[in-house]
XYZ file of C-alpha atoms in Angstrom:
638
model
C 11.805 43.011 1.137
C 8.822 41.391 2.504
C 9.251 37.933 1.375
C 12.873 37.593 0.607
C 12.905 34.436 2.632
C 11.036 32.456 -0.016
C 13.218 29.553 -1.126
C 12.763 26.879 -3.549
C 10.438 23.892 -2.690
C 12.790 21.428 -4.272
C 13.188 18.027 -3.186
C 9.701 17.389 -2.442
C 10.058 13.799 -3.436
C 8.263 10.526 -2.521
C 9.987 7.957 -0.291
C 9.810 5.343 -3.308
C 12.373 3.906 -5.594
C 10.621 4.374 -8.921
C 11.433 5.569 -12.347
C 9.417 8.103 -14.359
C 8.911 7.802 -18.132
C 11.330 9.767 -20.337
C 8.444 12.183 -21.117
C 8.813 13.302 -17.657
C 11.916 15.271 -18.475
C 10.138 17.141 -21.409
C 7.288 17.902 -19.162
C 9.753 19.476 -16.716
C 11.452 21.406 -19.408
C 8.123 22.700 -20.717
C 7.027 23.862 -17.256
C 10.506 25.516 -16.875
C 10.033 27.084 -20.048
C 6.810 28.562 -18.882
C 8.317 29.733 -15.598
C 11.074 31.623 -17.529
C 8.347 33.232 -19.717
C 6.715 34.442 -16.516
C 10.036 35.762 -15.415
C 10.452 37.844 -18.506
C 6.937 38.718 -18.856
C 6.321 41.535 -16.391
C 8.854 43.877 -18.010
C 7.646 43.205 -21.387
C 4.120 43.672 -20.463
C 5.033 46.961 -18.606
C 6.535 48.178 -21.661
C 3.552 47.238 -23.743
C 1.493 49.109 -21.294
C 3.640 52.120 -21.065
C 1.965 53.925 -23.825
C 1.740 57.800 -24.370
C 1.377 60.012 -22.584
C 4.883 59.553 -20.754
C 4.702 59.824 -17.004
C 7.130 62.131 -15.120
C 8.111 60.732 -11.841
C 9.533 62.415 -8.617
C 10.080 61.658 -5.082
C 10.578 63.264 -1.846
C 10.923 62.170 1.670
C 8.420 62.902 4.277
C 8.868 64.473 7.782
C 7.039 61.921 9.556
C 4.864 58.781 9.727
C 1.604 60.836 9.924
C 2.061 63.274 7.058
C -0.989 64.262 5.236
C 0.775 66.311 2.490
C 4.074 66.293 1.023
C 6.777 68.690 1.427
C 6.987 71.553 -0.993
C 10.789 71.262 -1.762
C 13.128 68.610 -2.125
C 11.795 66.626 -4.959
C 13.958 64.241 -6.962
C 13.584 62.683 -10.225
C 13.432 58.880 -9.944
C 12.632 55.856 -12.270
C 10.115 53.242 -11.461
C 10.509 50.682 -10.176
C 12.128 52.440 -7.226
C 13.504 51.259 -4.117
C 14.605 54.177 -1.777
C 17.061 52.065 0.343
C 20.014 53.181 -1.855
C 18.999 56.775 -2.121
C 18.063 56.971 1.600
C 19.885 54.312 3.598
C 18.255 53.353 6.762
C 15.234 55.587 6.293
C 11.939 54.162 7.700
C 8.759 56.329 7.051
C 7.118 57.919 4.415
C 7.995 58.936 0.832
C 5.778 60.626 -1.623
C 5.877 60.079 -5.161
C 4.364 62.520 -7.813
C 3.682 61.310 -11.298
C 2.563 63.825 -13.850
C 1.586 63.713 -17.382
C -0.036 65.812 -20.129
C -3.556 64.984 -21.034
C -4.857 65.964 -24.487
C -7.595 68.327 -24.632
C -10.141 65.554 -25.618
C -10.379 63.724 -22.622
C -11.082 60.043 -22.892
C -11.394 57.149 -20.297
C -7.912 55.830 -19.446
C -6.754 52.589 -17.424
C -4.223 53.250 -14.520
C -2.123 50.166 -13.203
C 0.012 50.434 -10.231
C 1.813 47.173 -9.942
C 2.859 47.375 -6.449
C 3.779 49.598 -3.712
C 5.959 48.538 -0.657
C 4.399 48.375 1.826
C 1.326 50.526 2.601
C 0.148 53.508 0.765
C -2.483 56.152 -0.214
C -3.125 57.291 -3.818
C -4.874 60.254 -5.042
C -5.339 61.897 -8.634
C -5.624 65.526 -9.176
C -6.290 65.721 -5.413
C -9.237 63.264 -5.309
C -8.240 60.179 -3.239
C -8.806 57.092 -5.130
C -7.101 54.302 -2.889
C -5.825 53.980 0.761
C -4.649 50.990 2.742
C -5.922 50.341 6.212
C -2.713 50.962 8.415
C -0.120 53.525 7.078
C 1.834 53.133 10.458
C 3.197 50.010 12.173
C 1.923 47.508 11.792
C 1.867 48.524 8.417
C -0.812 47.002 5.897
C 1.112 44.543 3.800
C 0.271 45.487 0.509
C 3.356 45.013 -1.389
C 2.191 42.094 -3.644
C -1.056 43.646 -4.432
C -1.587 45.034 -7.860
C -4.189 47.983 -8.476
C -6.211 49.047 -11.255
C -8.248 52.007 -11.814
C -10.558 53.202 -14.510
C -10.315 56.920 -14.898
C -13.250 58.481 -15.958
C -13.424 62.038 -17.576
C -14.400 63.605 -14.251
C -11.132 62.396 -12.654
C -8.972 63.503 -15.601
C -8.503 66.977 -16.959
C -7.097 68.570 -19.994
C -3.494 69.469 -19.458
C -1.336 68.267 -16.653
C -2.576 65.615 -14.327
C -0.925 64.644 -11.148
C -0.970 61.209 -9.452
C 0.191 61.467 -5.840
C 1.351 58.134 -4.101
C 1.950 58.123 -0.348
C 4.233 55.077 0.483
C 4.854 53.951 4.016
C 7.759 51.603 4.184
C 10.845 50.085 5.922
C 13.982 50.266 3.889
C 15.020 46.666 4.851
C 12.023 45.222 2.680
C 12.824 47.124 -0.666
C 10.461 49.981 0.308
C 9.462 52.015 -2.710
C 7.145 52.035 -5.575
C 6.895 49.717 -8.472
C 5.803 50.399 -12.149
C 2.926 52.592 -12.962
C 1.302 52.204 -16.463
C -1.312 54.551 -18.036
C -2.972 53.266 -21.073
C -6.186 52.134 -22.929
C -8.615 50.527 -20.301
C -8.398 47.185 -22.311
C -4.724 47.085 -22.215
C -4.496 48.054 -18.517
C -7.370 45.652 -17.568
C -5.435 42.820 -19.370
C -2.091 43.818 -17.613
C -3.867 43.854 -14.169
C -5.291 40.505 -14.722
C -1.704 39.123 -15.615
C -0.299 40.763 -12.662
C -3.059 39.472 -10.281
C -2.569 35.916 -11.670
C 1.273 36.061 -11.064
C 1.224 37.920 -7.541
C -1.802 36.553 -5.940
C -3.915 33.799 -7.796
C -0.996 31.409 -8.491
C 0.492 32.234 -5.000
C -2.754 31.332 -3.250
C -2.895 28.135 -5.535
C 0.617 26.951 -4.460
C -0.403 27.276 -0.965
C -3.430 25.174 -1.701
C -1.341 22.529 -3.215
C 1.225 22.623 -0.360
C -1.693 22.144 2.056
C -3.251 19.375 0.121
C 0.307 17.776 -0.227
C 0.896 17.958 3.632
C -2.477 16.425 4.486
C -2.011 13.630 1.750
C 1.694 12.738 2.975
C 0.881 12.837 6.552
C -2.039 10.465 6.079
C 0.530 8.156 4.140
C 3.102 8.388 6.803
C 0.333 7.524 9.390
C -0.596 4.237 7.452
C 3.270 3.401 6.698
C 5.184 4.561 9.681
C 8.284 2.914 8.463
C 8.161 5.302 5.516
C 9.759 8.176 7.444
C 10.093 10.205 4.345
C 6.462 10.531 4.076
C 6.430 12.016 7.430
C 9.277 14.493 6.910
C 7.770 15.348 3.440
C 4.495 16.283 5.344
C 6.454 18.317 7.793
C 8.163 20.251 4.813
C 4.728 20.856 3.305
C 3.495 22.289 6.427
C 6.466 24.597 7.061
C 6.186 25.538 3.569
C 2.438 26.528 3.734
C 3.244 28.898 6.922
C 6.325 30.175 5.075
C 4.540 30.915 1.882
C 1.607 32.603 3.469
C 3.865 35.590 3.340
C 2.994 35.969 -0.277
C -0.641 36.709 0.602
C -0.687 38.151 4.079
C -1.938 41.573 4.454
C -1.266 42.281 8.062
C 1.722 41.268 10.334
C -0.690 40.075 12.886
C -0.161 38.557 15.644
C 3.070 40.720 15.763
C 3.218 44.577 16.476
C 5.602 45.142 13.699
C 6.840 43.785 10.448
C 10.132 42.933 11.967
C 8.483 40.200 14.194
C 6.643 38.674 11.365
C 10.125 38.670 9.398
C 11.800 36.978 12.258
C 8.993 34.354 12.273
C 9.194 33.699 8.503
C 13.040 33.248 8.448
C 12.891 30.905 11.622
C 10.366 28.952 9.450
C 13.034 28.847 6.471
C 15.580 27.556 8.861
C 13.602 24.707 10.099
C 12.495 24.014 6.603
C 16.015 23.705 5.579
C 16.717 21.187 8.384
C 13.516 19.156 7.323
C 14.538 19.170 3.811
C 18.011 17.922 4.462
C 16.678 14.872 6.606
C 14.026 14.277 3.858
C 16.466 14.120 1.116
C 18.548 11.734 3.177
C 15.283 9.436 4.254
C 14.514 9.391 0.519
C 17.655 7.900 -0.280
C 17.480 5.473 2.530
C 20.308 6.888 4.427
C 21.219 8.477 7.827
C 23.850 10.904 8.413
C 23.571 11.654 12.184
C 26.298 14.163 12.164
C 25.257 15.919 9.250
C 21.713 16.176 10.478
C 22.803 17.302 14.011
C 24.973 19.997 12.402
C 22.005 21.224 10.416
C 19.695 21.098 13.523
C 22.176 23.037 15.865
C 22.582 25.781 12.797
C 18.926 26.043 12.461
C 18.373 26.358 16.506
C 21.325 28.830 16.628
C 19.727 30.971 13.790
C 16.113 30.920 15.335
C 17.594 32.031 18.826
C 19.816 34.915 17.160
C 16.563 36.150 15.191
C 14.477 36.343 18.517
C 17.222 37.602 20.759
C 18.932 40.116 18.667
C 18.251 43.731 19.590
C 15.852 45.636 17.307
C 18.530 47.619 15.681
C 20.386 44.587 14.630
C 17.514 42.484 13.625
C 17.515 43.556 9.939
C 21.280 42.348 9.359
C 20.688 39.312 11.127
C 17.651 38.293 9.288
C 19.453 39.018 5.831
C 22.277 36.802 7.047
C 20.097 34.030 8.124
C 17.823 34.137 5.029
C 20.837 33.531 3.056
C 21.613 30.512 5.097
C 18.332 29.217 5.013
C 18.204 29.626 1.054
C 21.642 28.424 0.411
C 21.306 25.334 2.496
C 18.277 24.322 0.430
C 20.053 25.178 -2.806
C 23.122 23.096 -1.592
C 20.666 20.042 -1.097
C 18.750 20.613 -4.210
C 22.055 20.629 -6.140
C 23.700 17.750 -4.383
C 20.593 15.779 -5.174
C 20.639 16.597 -8.835
C 24.432 15.884 -8.986
C 23.803 12.327 -7.387
C 20.926 11.710 -9.690
C 23.139 12.313 -12.822
C 26.011 10.215 -11.550
C 24.165 7.304 -10.288
C 21.560 5.868 -12.606
C 19.720 4.068 -9.739
C 19.495 7.081 -7.824
C 15.966 7.582 -6.167
C 16.506 11.117 -6.911
C 16.733 10.649 -10.621
C 13.030 10.595 -11.682
C 12.742 14.060 -10.044
C 15.688 15.503 -11.286
C 14.266 17.522 -14.206
C 11.549 19.011 -11.910
C 14.223 19.823 -9.187
C 16.469 21.733 -11.781
C 13.493 23.879 -12.831
C 12.817 24.612 -9.073
C 16.552 25.374 -8.652
C 16.389 27.934 -11.496
C 13.383 29.699 -9.628
C 15.656 29.561 -6.184
C 18.453 31.033 -7.828
C 16.261 34.063 -9.288
C 14.502 34.516 -5.919
C 18.029 34.696 -4.119
C 19.315 37.400 -6.728
C 16.092 39.272 -6.024
C 16.732 38.987 -2.190
C 20.235 40.482 -2.580
C 18.788 43.067 -5.179
C 20.942 41.910 -7.804
C 17.860 41.403 -9.980
C 15.592 44.611 -9.811
C 12.292 42.868 -9.280
C 9.636 42.464 -6.645
C 8.147 39.221 -7.838
C 9.175 35.818 -6.363
C 8.467 32.385 -7.922
C 9.379 29.812 -5.390
C 5.761 29.381 -4.118
C 4.633 28.784 -7.821
C 7.752 26.241 -8.369
C 6.074 24.066 -5.897
C 3.780 22.934 -8.544
C 6.562 21.772 -10.619
C 7.834 19.494 -7.706
C 4.328 18.348 -6.803
C 3.835 17.488 -10.399
C 6.965 15.487 -10.324
C 6.220 13.799 -7.307
C 2.768 12.891 -8.546
C 4.216 11.337 -11.544
C 6.754 9.527 -9.325
C 3.843 8.311 -7.139
C 2.000 7.418 -10.363
C 4.931 5.414 -11.751
C 5.353 3.731 -8.416
C 1.800 2.769 -8.464
C 1.874 1.410 -12.055
C 4.984 -0.707 -11.209
C 3.275 -2.084 -8.004
C 0.390 -2.991 -10.221
C 2.554 -4.673 -12.828
C 4.270 -6.609 -10.009
C 0.919 -7.739 -8.449
C -0.323 -8.846 -11.810
C 2.881 -10.749 -12.491
C 2.644 -12.226 -9.029
C -0.896 -13.309 -9.473
C -0.011 -14.913 -12.888
C 2.917 -16.589 -11.291
C 0.993 -17.705 -8.333
C -1.770 -19.258 -10.599
C 0.759 -21.015 -12.271
C 2.349 -22.179 -9.170
C -0.875 -23.307 -7.627
C -2.006 -25.176 -10.666
C 1.492 -26.715 -10.659
C 0.881 -27.653 -7.003
C -2.301 -28.994 -7.659
C -1.269 -31.366 -10.345
C 1.743 -32.499 -8.186
C -0.546 -32.912 -5.217
C -3.133 -34.959 -7.318
C -0.220 -37.138 -8.586
C 1.046 -37.525 -4.993
C -2.456 -38.295 -3.912
C -2.894 -40.808 -6.739
C 0.431 -42.288 -5.630
C -0.476 -42.479 -1.989
C -4.008 -43.861 -2.815
C -2.232 -46.673 -4.894
C 0.201 -47.169 -1.867
C -2.492 -47.368 0.635
C -4.468 -49.652 -1.446
C -1.370 -51.916 -1.943
C -0.656 -51.613 1.967
C -4.386 -52.444 2.682
C -4.169 -55.770 0.594
C -0.862 -56.625 2.039
C -2.312 -55.881 5.402
C -5.355 -58.076 4.784
C -3.277 -60.755 3.406
C -1.022 -60.718 6.578
C -3.921 -60.723 8.833
C -5.489 -63.674 7.036
C -2.209 -65.540 7.190
C -1.937 -64.964 10.664
C -5.526 -66.094 11.424
C -4.839 -69.225 9.386
C -1.677 -69.675 11.411
C -3.212 -69.036 14.837
C -6.357 -70.976 14.110
C -6.199 -73.578 11.116
C -2.605 -73.667 11.045
C -2.307 -74.494 14.856
C -5.157 -76.931 14.736
C -3.593 -78.793 11.431
C -0.189 -78.814 13.263
C -1.764 -80.368 16.459
C -3.744 -82.958 14.592
C -0.622 -84.069 12.627
C 1.384 -84.307 15.845
C -1.438 -86.461 17.526
C -1.575 -88.574 14.518
C 2.374 -88.906 14.512
C 2.240 -89.832 18.225
C -0.434 -92.570 18.194
C -1.061 -93.387 14.545
C -2.864 -96.561 15.246
C -4.864 -95.441 18.533
C -7.101 -93.003 16.700
C -10.491 -94.111 15.635
C -12.763 -93.076 13.062
C -14.847 -90.661 15.636
C -11.780 -89.108 16.663
C -10.564 -88.431 13.392
C -13.769 -87.171 12.175
C -13.839 -84.722 15.263
C -10.570 -83.408 14.545
C -11.763 -82.814 10.837
C -14.943 -81.099 12.046
C -12.731 -78.842 14.421
C -10.640 -77.790 11.338
C -13.792 -77.331 9.161
C -15.207 -75.002 12.188
C -12.274 -72.931 12.269
C -12.213 -72.615 8.424
C -15.991 -71.553 8.609
C -15.073 -68.952 11.227
C -12.667 -67.368 8.828
C -15.263 -67.701 5.908
C -17.942 -66.185 7.896
C -16.132 -63.273 9.108
C -14.755 -62.276 5.718
C -16.830 -64.089 3.046
C -19.490 -61.223 2.277
C -19.091 -58.935 -0.592
C -20.069 -55.771 1.508
C -17.529 -56.784 4.137
C -19.928 -56.502 6.955
C -21.933 -58.841 8.796
C -24.004 -58.857 12.040
C -21.826 -59.789 15.067
C -24.358 -61.846 16.676
C -24.352 -64.153 13.448
C -20.740 -64.807 13.823
C -20.768 -65.179 17.510
C -23.326 -68.117 17.478
C -21.216 -70.774 16.088
C -18.254 -69.933 17.915
C -20.426 -69.753 21.167
C -21.635 -73.410 20.639
C -18.052 -74.850 19.628
C -16.146 -73.281 22.653
C -19.061 -73.934 25.179
C -18.800 -77.888 23.922
C -14.923 -77.642 24.176
C -15.035 -75.955 27.639
C -17.588 -78.317 29.211
C -15.808 -81.376 27.852
C -12.972 -80.313 30.059
C -15.010 -79.672 33.217
C -15.446 -75.972 32.879
C -18.963 -74.347 33.135
C -19.293 -71.680 30.351
C -21.979 -69.195 30.794
C -22.833 -66.425 28.015
C -24.285 -63.202 28.330
C -24.850 -61.244 25.051
C -26.747 -58.065 24.743
C -27.714 -55.164 22.008
C -25.248 -56.764 19.409
C -28.236 -58.148 17.044
C -27.787 -55.372 14.508
C -24.262 -54.536 15.113
C -22.381 -54.734 11.933
C -18.646 -54.563 11.810
C -15.950 -54.840 8.889
C -14.872 -58.075 8.310
C -11.355 -57.652 9.534
C -12.922 -56.126 12.893
C -15.131 -59.141 13.266
C -12.622 -61.720 12.667
C -10.144 -59.810 15.194
C -12.948 -60.062 17.779
C -13.467 -63.692 17.123
C -9.965 -64.431 17.165
C -9.571 -62.431 20.413
C -12.575 -64.231 22.298
C -11.199 -67.559 20.907
C -7.496 -66.924 22.235
C -8.995 -65.641 25.630
C -10.952 -68.942 26.052
C -8.095 -70.954 25.104
C -5.984 -69.343 27.880
C -8.579 -70.167 30.339
C -8.619 -73.841 29.159
C -4.830 -74.069 29.280
C -3.730 -72.204 32.225
C -6.379 -71.112 34.549
C -7.626 -74.635 36.001
C -10.908 -72.872 36.682
C -14.381 -74.652 37.260
C -16.415 -71.629 35.544
C -16.094 -68.983 33.230
C -18.413 -66.153 32.344
C -18.414 -64.656 28.844
C -20.071 -61.074 28.271
C -20.377 -59.292 24.829
C -22.584 -56.288 25.288
C -22.967 -52.997 23.472
C -23.162 -50.010 25.775
C -23.827 -46.941 23.874
C -20.871 -46.190 21.585
C -18.661 -48.887 22.969
C -18.587 -52.585 22.671
C -17.441 -54.375 25.797
C -16.056 -58.019 25.655
C -15.418 -59.843 28.865
C -14.150 -63.091 29.946
C -13.901 -63.838 33.545
C -12.913 -67.284 35.300
C -12.552 -68.461 38.785
C -9.019 -70.053 38.363
C -5.929 -69.584 40.141
C -5.139 -66.130 38.749
C -1.569 -64.562 37.738
C 0.536 -61.593 38.681
C -0.284 -59.243 35.971
C 2.816 -57.034 35.948
C 5.086 -60.111 35.727
C 3.174 -61.831 33.039
C 3.117 -58.384 31.243
C 6.804 -58.354 31.219
C 7.357 -61.949 30.141
C 4.310 -62.240 27.957
C 3.682 -65.247 26.100
C 2.451 -65.895 22.477
C -1.246 -65.831 23.686
C -1.140 -62.625 25.653
C 0.933 -60.955 22.858
C -1.711 -61.914 20.414
C -4.332 -60.280 22.660
C -2.444 -57.125 22.845
C -1.825 -57.080 19.078
C -5.561 -57.550 18.098
C -6.631 -55.057 20.735
C -4.326 -52.514 18.849
C -5.707 -53.271 15.730
C -9.252 -52.786 16.850
C -8.283 -49.556 18.319
C -9.671 -50.913 21.650
C -8.553 -50.715 25.267
C -7.282 -53.930 26.825
C -7.693 -54.381 30.533
C -6.222 -57.454 32.653
C -7.128 -57.997 36.250
C -6.240 -60.968 38.338
C -6.039 -62.260 41.680
C -6.506 -66.141 43.120
C -9.988 -67.011 42.468
C -10.756 -64.352 40.076
C -9.411 -63.266 36.474
C -10.791 -60.899 33.799
C -9.945 -60.060 30.442
C -11.778 -56.824 29.502
C -11.756 -55.315 25.902
C -13.440 -51.950 25.300
C -13.694 -50.940 21.714
C -15.180 -47.570 20.405
C -17.961 -48.105 17.903
C -18.286 -45.913 14.834
C -21.283 -43.589 14.823
C -23.061 -45.543 11.976
C -22.404 -48.673 13.601
């Protein structure tokens, strides 16, 4: 038979774990019922169309491929549909069929339907040719799946006996013979012809088109999601099925010189399809079975090599064996998948089980036709691809809906979590702000306490100690001077921190301190010279201004206490985005490294204030020259 290698396309599933609605099973059942109706329809329609007059059918074997007329003797009565393999085993060539009927005297138009002939043929009515295929010798025209309809006008018919002569060229291995022939009213025969063409040609073409679309679609999915290997295997299956199913509509064995080569190719495609189906089913379930996959591949390779290396005389038997192997392989995978779906509720095969069951029925039917247990020439596996593709479409739709639901739920949860995180962050920021505010207040208090301790506190302690040592030696002017010093130090703190906006021009703060320190240094024999530039409009926060004043005060105090110098130069200058404060004396100097390791309270105070100011402190000293340099970056608005 020309396309006995058609196998069910069961198992075309998507590589997703999804559940189909319960209505999917009903949909599969209805589709299966439709296919069962199509299975039974041809015989019923043939009987309905086989109206009187009755046809008498005879057959005779021709003498050669190039016969132009039938033998005069040897005619044998036969019943249609007829396959001559049982009557004439091993015969390849031409068989003539003669159909006769009695036409009433009053001749009317009649419709003549020839369901199929296998493989190529020529038809004449009452000696007038009405149809002829292109090639009646190998490579034979593959016209086995083409229904033919003629409207017989009165000039072709004649009262009394009419003879329809059909010359069939065929190969016994492919169910060579003649299908049903119906004679009746034009309307009835036209309807039967449309029905036959729908089943034998139109639905087959549609099935191949669907397979082509499926292969392109799933190949694109696989290219986009390479880790979903089931997509790739399904795309390969669809391509193989497209090539394999083309046998349904092919009218020539091209590029082969005979139909044997064409059939060897078809069976090879079937075997490779079986291997890809096995691997796809495993990947769909998320499993790998290297031994089983390897065995299936070796079996397919052995079959392909055997088909192409077998002698021509043995090819027919080999082709039949390997066709059964391929078909049974697919049936085994299909059945195993259905059983797995029934036994495991979470099986990924479960959504497709109803559709696979319908496909399994068409597979069983076509294998029975192949083994000639069912007397038919119609195959349904190509059309069954619609069912499985419908199942896969529903599976994909269900997966898509499920994914959308997950995304929507995720968005809702994400919004809730974001809102909760925002509320928590706002609370945390409020707590942090309150904590920072508290820390700032504590820091300001600590700084104020430190300033009071370093300045006013130290002077108070010194004054008290002096009074205790010489209570009677201090006169009113000396006591007044001590009180003025205390007042000046207190004024420094008030001047630096007393304004509401917390900022004051640095020059205003520096002027009183410059006056007091100059008097103190010169009273002790130290010439104090000042250089102030570009700070007239420079305003700093109160804390920075106070730290700068204290830094300068501490540096000058160190000069007074430790340097034994005769001159000190003080420079306060703004250079670009930097404030530079320098105190240079001509005293005895000191070793910077050693003094840094054993730093006293004064040096520690300088370092601490430099850190608070975010400034860089540089100490340079040698005999005759010591410099304390503070470099503080200024904010852009300063």
